[in-house]
Every structure is written in structure tokens, then in C-alpha cells.
Amino acid sequence: MNFYKIARPLLFSLNAERAHHLTLSGLRLAQKLGITSFLRPKSKKNPVKVMGLNFPNRVGLAAGLDKSGNCIAGFGSIGFGFVEVGTITPHAQDGNPKPRLFRVREHEAIINRMGFNNPGIERALNNIQKSRKGFDGILGINIGKNKNTPNERALDDYLHCFRKAHNYADYIAVNISSPNTSGLRELQTPKFARELLAPLMNEKERLNEDTGKNVPVAVKIDPDMDNDQIKGLSDLFSELQIDAVIATNTTVSRKNISDHQLSDETGGLSGSPLNAKSNEVIAELHAELKSEIPIIGVGGINSKKDAEEKLSAGAALIQVYTGLIYQGPSLIRQLISIEE
Ligand SMILES: Cc1cc2nc3c(=O)[nH]c(=O)nc-3n(C[C@H](O)[C@H](O)[C@H](O)COP(=O)(O)O)c2cc1C
């Protein structure tokens, strides 16, 4: 039975942010009561080793759905092999004024300008410790900077979160590509990227050595760069031996939904209209990085075919957000059965 066929019209009748909170609470409750166990795929596991970590399968939850880290085992229970929580900043912040989340239903897409609403790293880590109980997959913690921190001091925010998260994360994702924190994407320019990532990688080495725990670092990039910019960043990633690249975040382009009444809403566009662009970026990165640095492919996966295209473009792992909102948990069941 595909219960999401019944749940979706109800959820879609609510405003998008309310539906989001209801879904998370429902999933948490269902997992605690053991109801999600019947959703858990019966198929055999498809384990894969990436960044030195053993993933039970290639399919992960993309950042932004479990921003506060309080539904990890819930998402694990519907089949995700890895869950990336966050983006989390040093201090709690409310994010942008509502409304800030829009369903672009005709295109199976979402526009969001949430703006890193999150409880801050201390509270998020408390949530994470509770909500990961029973989760046997890989946990990524995605970190960012507070809205009021200027880019010149962004490193302090990332280092603060990095040090706090190191003990709890299997990998740490460095988000420098959200379009909803003013100026954040400037951190992808060569000067800022080097000034941020070189000290972070040094800190990683130091902490890994001190603790004996290897926590790889993945950097998340946007889909709106041209090939020269991608090449410049790829060179830097290789030089600094970044452990993985997550491609991509949401797009600010409205090219594929220009006819839609919501196309003027500010924010990042995700879902089907992002799929082809994200694949192009992954292919370009793959050509630059060869197989030296693994790519986590994300953007518009809505079917098994979409996921296979991401893997053919060069992704070693994949992540999903918007597809889950439109298709429900059955999408995850389909995706984890993919064999390479
Ligand atoms: C409502 C919403 C909030 C998001 N928040 C974050 C975030 O906090 N940090 C981040 O790195 N990506 C965030 N993303 C981007 C997703 O992780 C993903 O990169 C993007 O949505 C493309 O994947 P999709 O087409 O499967 O949704 C968010 C996406 C959506 C739709």
C-alpha cells in the first residue's frame, strides 16, 4: 500500500511550512511506535565505501529537511543510508520572515528562502544525540555561518561549528552555497574559498589526530557557476585534498519555470527543474577531479532513472529532498535498490 498517495493531498492542502513540521512530527512518532518498519525496504543492502566511511546504501537525505537534527532515526527508518542534518550555525536564528517556502507543483519543484533557521550548534547537538538512537547509517552535519557574521569573519563561525560537531558527525559538510544568506556564495570565490577551507582542513587534521577519529569534510557548491569557476574550485579542492564535493545546492535561475506565477519569488529553486543543471555540474566536476575526490550528487532526483543519471554523470552517492516531498518514501525504496 502506498500510504503517501493518501497523505499527500492532505499535506498539500496545508501551507508548505506547516506541512513540513507535521510530516517531521509524524515521522518521529511513527518511528518511535515502530510503524515505519513496514516502509523499510526488504531488499538486500547495497553497501558502498566513500570518504573512507561505510555507507549502507548510496541514498542520503539532503540538508535542510532535518535542520534541527531531531528526526535522524525517523529518516533512517524509511531507508536512507545517510542523513545530513543542518545547516547549523553557531547561534540559533529564526531565518527569513514567512512565507518563505513555496511548492511549484506543476514543475514538481520548491522555491525556498528559509535563511538557515536553526537552533544553533549546542541545541542541535543535543537533538542529534537523542534522535540518532537506533540509526545505523552515516550521519553528516552540515555547517554554515550566522546571518550577521560578515564573510571576513566567516571562518570563526565554521571553525566553531566544526570543533563542536567533530565528536558527533561521521562527516561534516561545509555549506558555502546557499542563496538565502546574503553574500554566502562569495565564499566560493577563489580568495575566500582558500581562506576558509585551508584552515578548516588543517583543523580537521589536528582534530582527527588528537581524537583518533577520522571525520571527512565535504564542501557543498551551487549549480549557478560557469565551467571556469568550477575548474578553479576543483583545482583548489584537489590541492587542499577535500574529502568530497556535494553538488548541488538550489539554483537562483528561473529559466525552467519562467512561465510560472511563483517564478518571481526570491530564493533557491529545487526539484525537477534543477535536475539537468545539477547533472552538468557533476559531469564537469567529475571531468576535473577525475576520481580523486568523490561527488555526492543532489538536485532534482524524482525517479530511479534520475538517480542512475546522477551516478553515470560521476556521483558516488546521491541525496534527495524535493523528490521525497512529491513522491513520498516509496521513492527511497526504489532508489536504494539501484545496483551499479
Ligand atoms: C526547503 C529547503 C531547505 C533547504 N535548506 C538547506 C540547508 O539548510 N542547507 C543546505 O546545504 N541545503 C539546503 N537545501 C538544499 C538541498 O539540500 C538540496 O541541495 C537541493 O534542494 C537540491 O536537491 P533536491 O532537488 O532533491 O531538493 C534546502 C532545500 C530546500 C528545498
XYZ file of C-alpha atoms and ligand atoms in Angstrom:
371
model
C 0.000 0.000 0.000
C 1.336 3.447 -0.901
C 0.087 5.410 2.113
C 1.662 8.614 0.764
C -0.977 8.653 -2.000
C -3.466 9.355 0.788
C -1.240 11.596 2.912
C -0.013 13.851 0.103
C -3.283 15.610 -0.786
C -3.816 16.323 2.912
C -0.316 17.677 3.354
C -0.501 19.691 0.135
C -3.739 21.303 1.331
C -1.746 22.890 4.165
C 0.734 25.711 3.806
C 4.136 24.253 2.921
C 5.928 25.049 6.162
C 3.116 23.696 8.327
C 3.055 20.503 6.266
C 6.818 20.241 6.772
C 6.544 20.389 10.576
C 3.611 17.988 10.609
C 5.499 15.467 8.472
C 8.555 15.575 10.725
C 6.483 15.132 13.883
C 4.523 12.310 12.241
C 7.669 10.549 11.092
C 9.253 10.841 14.526
C 6.172 9.401 16.178
C 5.759 6.641 13.595
C 9.378 5.594 14.021
C 9.064 5.544 17.819
C 5.939 3.390 17.581
C 7.650 1.079 15.094
C 5.097 1.872 12.377
C 7.757 2.825 9.828
C 9.269 -0.660 9.941
C 6.827 -1.770 7.227
C 8.169 1.013 4.987
C 11.697 -0.175 5.428
C 12.890 -1.757 2.225
C 13.133 -5.524 2.368
C 15.722 -5.598 -0.425
C 19.270 -6.508 0.425
C 21.659 -3.776 1.393
C 23.853 -2.092 -1.200
C 26.823 -1.011 0.900
C 29.488 1.277 -0.514
C 32.690 2.796 0.867
C 33.122 6.531 0.191
C 35.390 9.048 2.020
C 36.665 6.040 3.992
C 33.182 5.559 5.502
C 30.954 2.511 5.091
C 27.552 3.637 3.772
C 24.756 1.007 3.987
C 23.495 2.295 0.626
C 24.089 5.240 -1.717
C 20.962 7.213 -0.894
C 21.021 10.103 1.571
C 18.698 12.777 2.882
C 19.893 16.188 1.649
C 20.462 19.041 4.099
C 17.593 21.351 5.008
C 14.833 18.861 5.771
C 16.092 17.898 9.226
C 17.583 21.297 10.011
C 17.476 20.825 13.790
C 18.707 17.236 13.856
C 15.699 15.787 15.613
C 14.464 13.171 13.164
C 17.574 11.158 12.218
C 16.355 7.662 13.112
C 12.981 8.567 11.589
C 14.586 9.186 8.200
C 16.814 6.133 8.650
C 13.697 4.046 9.203
C 12.377 4.817 5.713
C 15.582 3.511 4.154
C 18.082 6.382 3.899
C 21.646 5.097 4.216
C 22.818 8.524 5.324
C 21.228 11.620 6.738
C 22.696 15.124 6.536
C 21.310 17.441 9.224
C 21.534 21.238 9.173
C 22.566 23.738 8.026
C 23.546 24.575 11.587
C 25.143 27.867 12.624
C 26.930 28.799 15.892
C 23.941 30.696 17.318
C 20.231 29.987 16.955
C 18.463 32.119 14.348
C 14.887 32.471 13.105
C 15.605 32.684 9.388
C 13.718 34.907 6.978
C 10.143 36.146 7.504
C 7.312 33.829 6.401
C 6.098 32.893 3.853
C 9.443 31.516 2.713
C 8.626 28.057 1.324
C 6.601 27.565 -1.882
C 5.524 24.460 -3.781
C 5.793 24.876 -7.539
C 3.578 21.859 -8.098
C 3.312 21.916 -11.885
C 7.108 21.502 -12.041
C 7.498 19.173 -9.031
C 9.692 21.844 -7.535
C 10.123 24.024 -4.453
C 11.297 27.597 -4.004
C 12.683 28.331 -0.545
C 14.263 31.290 1.166
C 14.361 29.826 4.674
C 17.656 31.537 5.594
C 19.245 28.962 7.935
C 16.524 28.858 10.581
C 18.100 26.537 13.151
C 18.506 26.082 16.927
C 22.267 26.773 16.984
C 25.016 24.184 17.297
C 24.685 23.439 21.037
C 20.993 22.600 20.921
C 21.297 20.838 17.590
C 23.940 18.516 19.049
C 21.611 17.704 21.958
C 18.871 16.865 19.463
C 21.260 14.775 17.394
C 22.352 12.649 20.348
C 18.735 11.801 21.115
C 17.394 11.376 17.626
C 20.176 9.218 16.188
C 19.409 6.390 18.634
C 18.582 3.326 16.574
C 20.054 4.817 13.366
C 22.711 2.576 11.835
C 23.589 4.752 8.823
C 26.072 7.574 8.288
C 25.432 10.986 9.856
C 26.538 14.183 8.139
C 26.417 17.526 9.951
C 26.111 20.495 7.598
C 27.539 23.752 8.970
C 27.242 27.409 7.990
C 27.648 30.927 9.304
C 25.194 33.177 11.118
C 23.459 35.860 9.087
C 25.160 38.701 10.984
C 28.675 37.351 10.627
C 30.496 39.143 7.802
C 32.354 36.974 5.292
C 35.668 38.303 6.616
C 34.862 36.531 9.910
C 33.052 33.522 8.426
C 35.965 31.242 9.292
C 35.318 31.780 13.037
C 31.741 30.514 12.636
C 32.726 27.483 10.574
C 35.601 26.607 12.942
C 33.303 26.936 15.949
C 30.719 24.560 14.466
C 33.396 22.235 13.123
C 35.042 21.764 16.534
C 31.696 21.178 18.248
C 30.372 18.812 15.566
C 33.542 16.727 15.164
C 32.742 14.356 18.012
C 29.215 13.629 16.727
C 29.473 13.624 12.942
C 30.592 10.866 10.599
C 31.317 13.610 8.064
C 30.985 17.392 8.104
C 29.519 19.299 5.151
C 30.684 22.884 4.676
C 27.856 24.848 3.099
C 29.120 27.832 1.114
C 26.379 27.770 -1.495
C 23.001 28.664 -0.019
C 21.432 31.559 -1.937
C 19.439 32.661 1.121
C 22.169 34.079 3.334
C 23.284 37.310 1.758
C 26.822 37.091 0.351
C 27.346 33.420 1.325
C 28.099 32.346 -2.233
C 31.041 34.778 -2.317
C 32.777 32.197 -0.129
C 33.059 30.101 -3.295
C 35.306 32.697 -4.966
C 38.947 31.543 -5.035
C 40.229 34.014 -2.421
C 37.506 33.417 0.183
C 37.339 29.672 -0.523
C 41.066 29.250 0.133
C 40.995 31.420 3.265
C 38.103 29.362 4.618
C 38.902 25.830 3.508
C 42.678 25.690 4.114
C 42.383 26.414 7.872
C 39.353 24.117 8.140
C 41.298 21.255 6.577
C 44.208 21.945 8.971
C 41.790 21.847 11.876
C 40.386 18.594 10.566
C 43.871 17.049 10.511
C 44.579 18.286 14.028
C 41.289 17.050 15.473
C 41.444 13.737 13.654
C 44.927 13.167 15.049
C 44.056 14.269 18.588
C 40.909 12.162 18.794
C 41.835 9.213 16.591
C 38.509 9.730 14.814
C 38.601 10.388 11.083
C 35.879 12.894 10.151
C 35.987 13.731 6.421
C 34.994 17.139 5.073
C 32.595 17.605 2.138
C 32.078 21.018 0.507
C 28.663 21.895 -0.929
C 28.597 24.034 -4.056
C 25.946 25.838 -6.106
C 24.725 24.988 -9.628
C 24.981 28.540 -10.963
C 28.724 28.651 -11.649
C 30.235 28.579 -15.120
C 32.831 25.993 -16.142
C 35.776 28.289 -15.384
C 34.554 28.789 -11.842
C 34.011 25.038 -11.431
C 37.513 24.384 -12.724
C 39.020 26.961 -10.336
C 37.266 25.406 -7.353
C 38.137 21.861 -8.449
C 41.839 22.792 -8.526
C 41.567 24.185 -5.022
C 39.684 21.112 -3.773
C 42.401 18.845 -5.190
C 45.193 20.946 -3.722
C 43.584 21.003 -0.270
C 42.560 17.328 -0.511
C 38.939 17.991 0.317
C 37.256 14.640 1.019
C 34.099 15.094 -1.112
C 32.076 17.651 -3.053
C 28.295 17.899 -2.719
C 26.772 19.108 -5.988
C 24.474 20.895 -5.928
C 22.569 23.312 -3.761
C 19.431 25.058 -5.116
C 19.543 27.363 -8.146
C 18.677 31.052 -8.419
C 17.890 30.556 -12.119
C 14.223 30.583 -13.119
C 14.878 29.574 -16.724
C 12.898 26.326 -16.471
C 9.890 27.785 -14.669
C 9.748 31.254 -16.256
C 6.066 30.745 -17.140
C 5.024 30.099 -13.537
C 3.283 32.584 -11.268
C 5.731 31.824 -8.443
C 8.825 32.335 -10.582
C 9.380 35.831 -9.158
C 9.630 34.563 -5.584
C 13.157 35.109 -4.285
C 15.066 32.043 -3.128
C 16.565 28.765 -4.254
C 14.743 26.500 -6.685
C 14.972 22.730 -6.178
C 13.373 19.654 -7.708
C 12.862 18.618 -11.329
C 13.839 21.959 -12.962
C 17.262 21.656 -11.289
C 17.986 18.115 -12.401
C 19.718 18.678 -15.744
C 21.802 21.607 -14.469
C 22.954 19.664 -11.451
C 23.971 16.759 -13.731
C 26.010 19.136 -15.901
C 27.865 20.445 -12.849
C 28.518 16.889 -11.616
C 29.848 15.838 -15.033
C 32.098 18.903 -15.197
C 33.398 18.296 -11.681
C 33.972 14.650 -12.482
C 35.981 15.581 -15.559
C 38.120 17.949 -13.469
C 38.535 15.834 -10.352
C 38.813 12.505 -12.170
C 38.068 10.010 -9.430
C 40.355 11.662 -6.878
C 37.537 13.277 -4.923
C 34.111 11.625 -4.671
C 30.994 13.582 -5.615
C 27.699 13.471 -3.751
C 25.075 14.174 -6.420
C 21.931 16.080 -5.469
C 19.346 18.104 -7.358
C 16.040 17.023 -8.834
C 16.098 13.274 -8.256
C 12.490 12.245 -8.714
C 12.841 8.694 -10.058
C 15.185 5.750 -10.355
C 16.200 6.985 -13.808
C 17.188 10.397 -12.387
C 19.345 8.686 -9.784
C 21.007 6.486 -12.403
C 21.825 9.601 -14.434
C 23.496 11.179 -11.404
C 25.625 8.062 -10.924
C 26.519 7.963 -14.642
C 27.490 11.652 -14.506
C 30.054 10.716 -11.845
C 28.332 10.777 -8.452
C 29.394 8.165 -5.910
C 26.473 8.877 -3.582
C 23.166 10.680 -4.084
C 20.894 12.818 -1.916
C 17.216 13.686 -2.144
C 14.996 16.428 -0.737
C 12.272 17.710 -3.071
C 11.608 14.288 -4.655
C 10.688 12.966 -1.224
C 8.086 15.720 -0.807
C 6.457 14.868 -4.161
C 6.871 11.062 -4.249
C 6.997 10.060 -0.590
C 9.045 7.265 0.965
C 8.396 4.836 -1.923
C 10.963 6.858 -3.929
C 13.644 5.949 -1.399
C 12.714 2.264 -1.642
C 13.166 2.429 -5.421
C 16.462 4.304 -5.246
C 18.229 2.040 -2.801
C 17.586 -0.969 -4.995
C 19.823 0.515 -7.719
C 22.933 -1.565 -8.278
C 25.970 -0.310 -10.109
C 13.244 23.960 1.932
C 14.686 23.659 1.632
C 15.645 23.994 2.565
C 16.991 23.733 2.297
N 17.922 24.020 3.264
C 19.228 23.705 3.048
C 20.198 23.952 4.041
O 19.895 24.419 5.149
N 21.488 23.649 3.758
C 21.882 23.098 2.570
O 23.055 22.819 2.381
N 20.966 22.837 1.602
C 19.665 23.126 1.821
N 18.733 22.861 0.848
C 19.182 22.319 -0.457
C 19.048 20.802 -0.546
O 19.879 20.176 0.388
C 19.415 20.317 -1.960
O 20.764 20.635 -2.214
C 18.540 20.945 -3.043
O 17.206 21.087 -2.597
C 18.548 20.138 -4.333
O 18.050 18.838 -4.114
P 16.510 18.416 -4.436
O 16.196 18.890 -5.827
O 16.485 16.919 -4.256
O 15.677 19.120 -3.422
C 17.389 23.121 1.090
C 16.387 22.797 0.143
C 15.059 23.049 0.410
C 14.013 22.665 -0.612
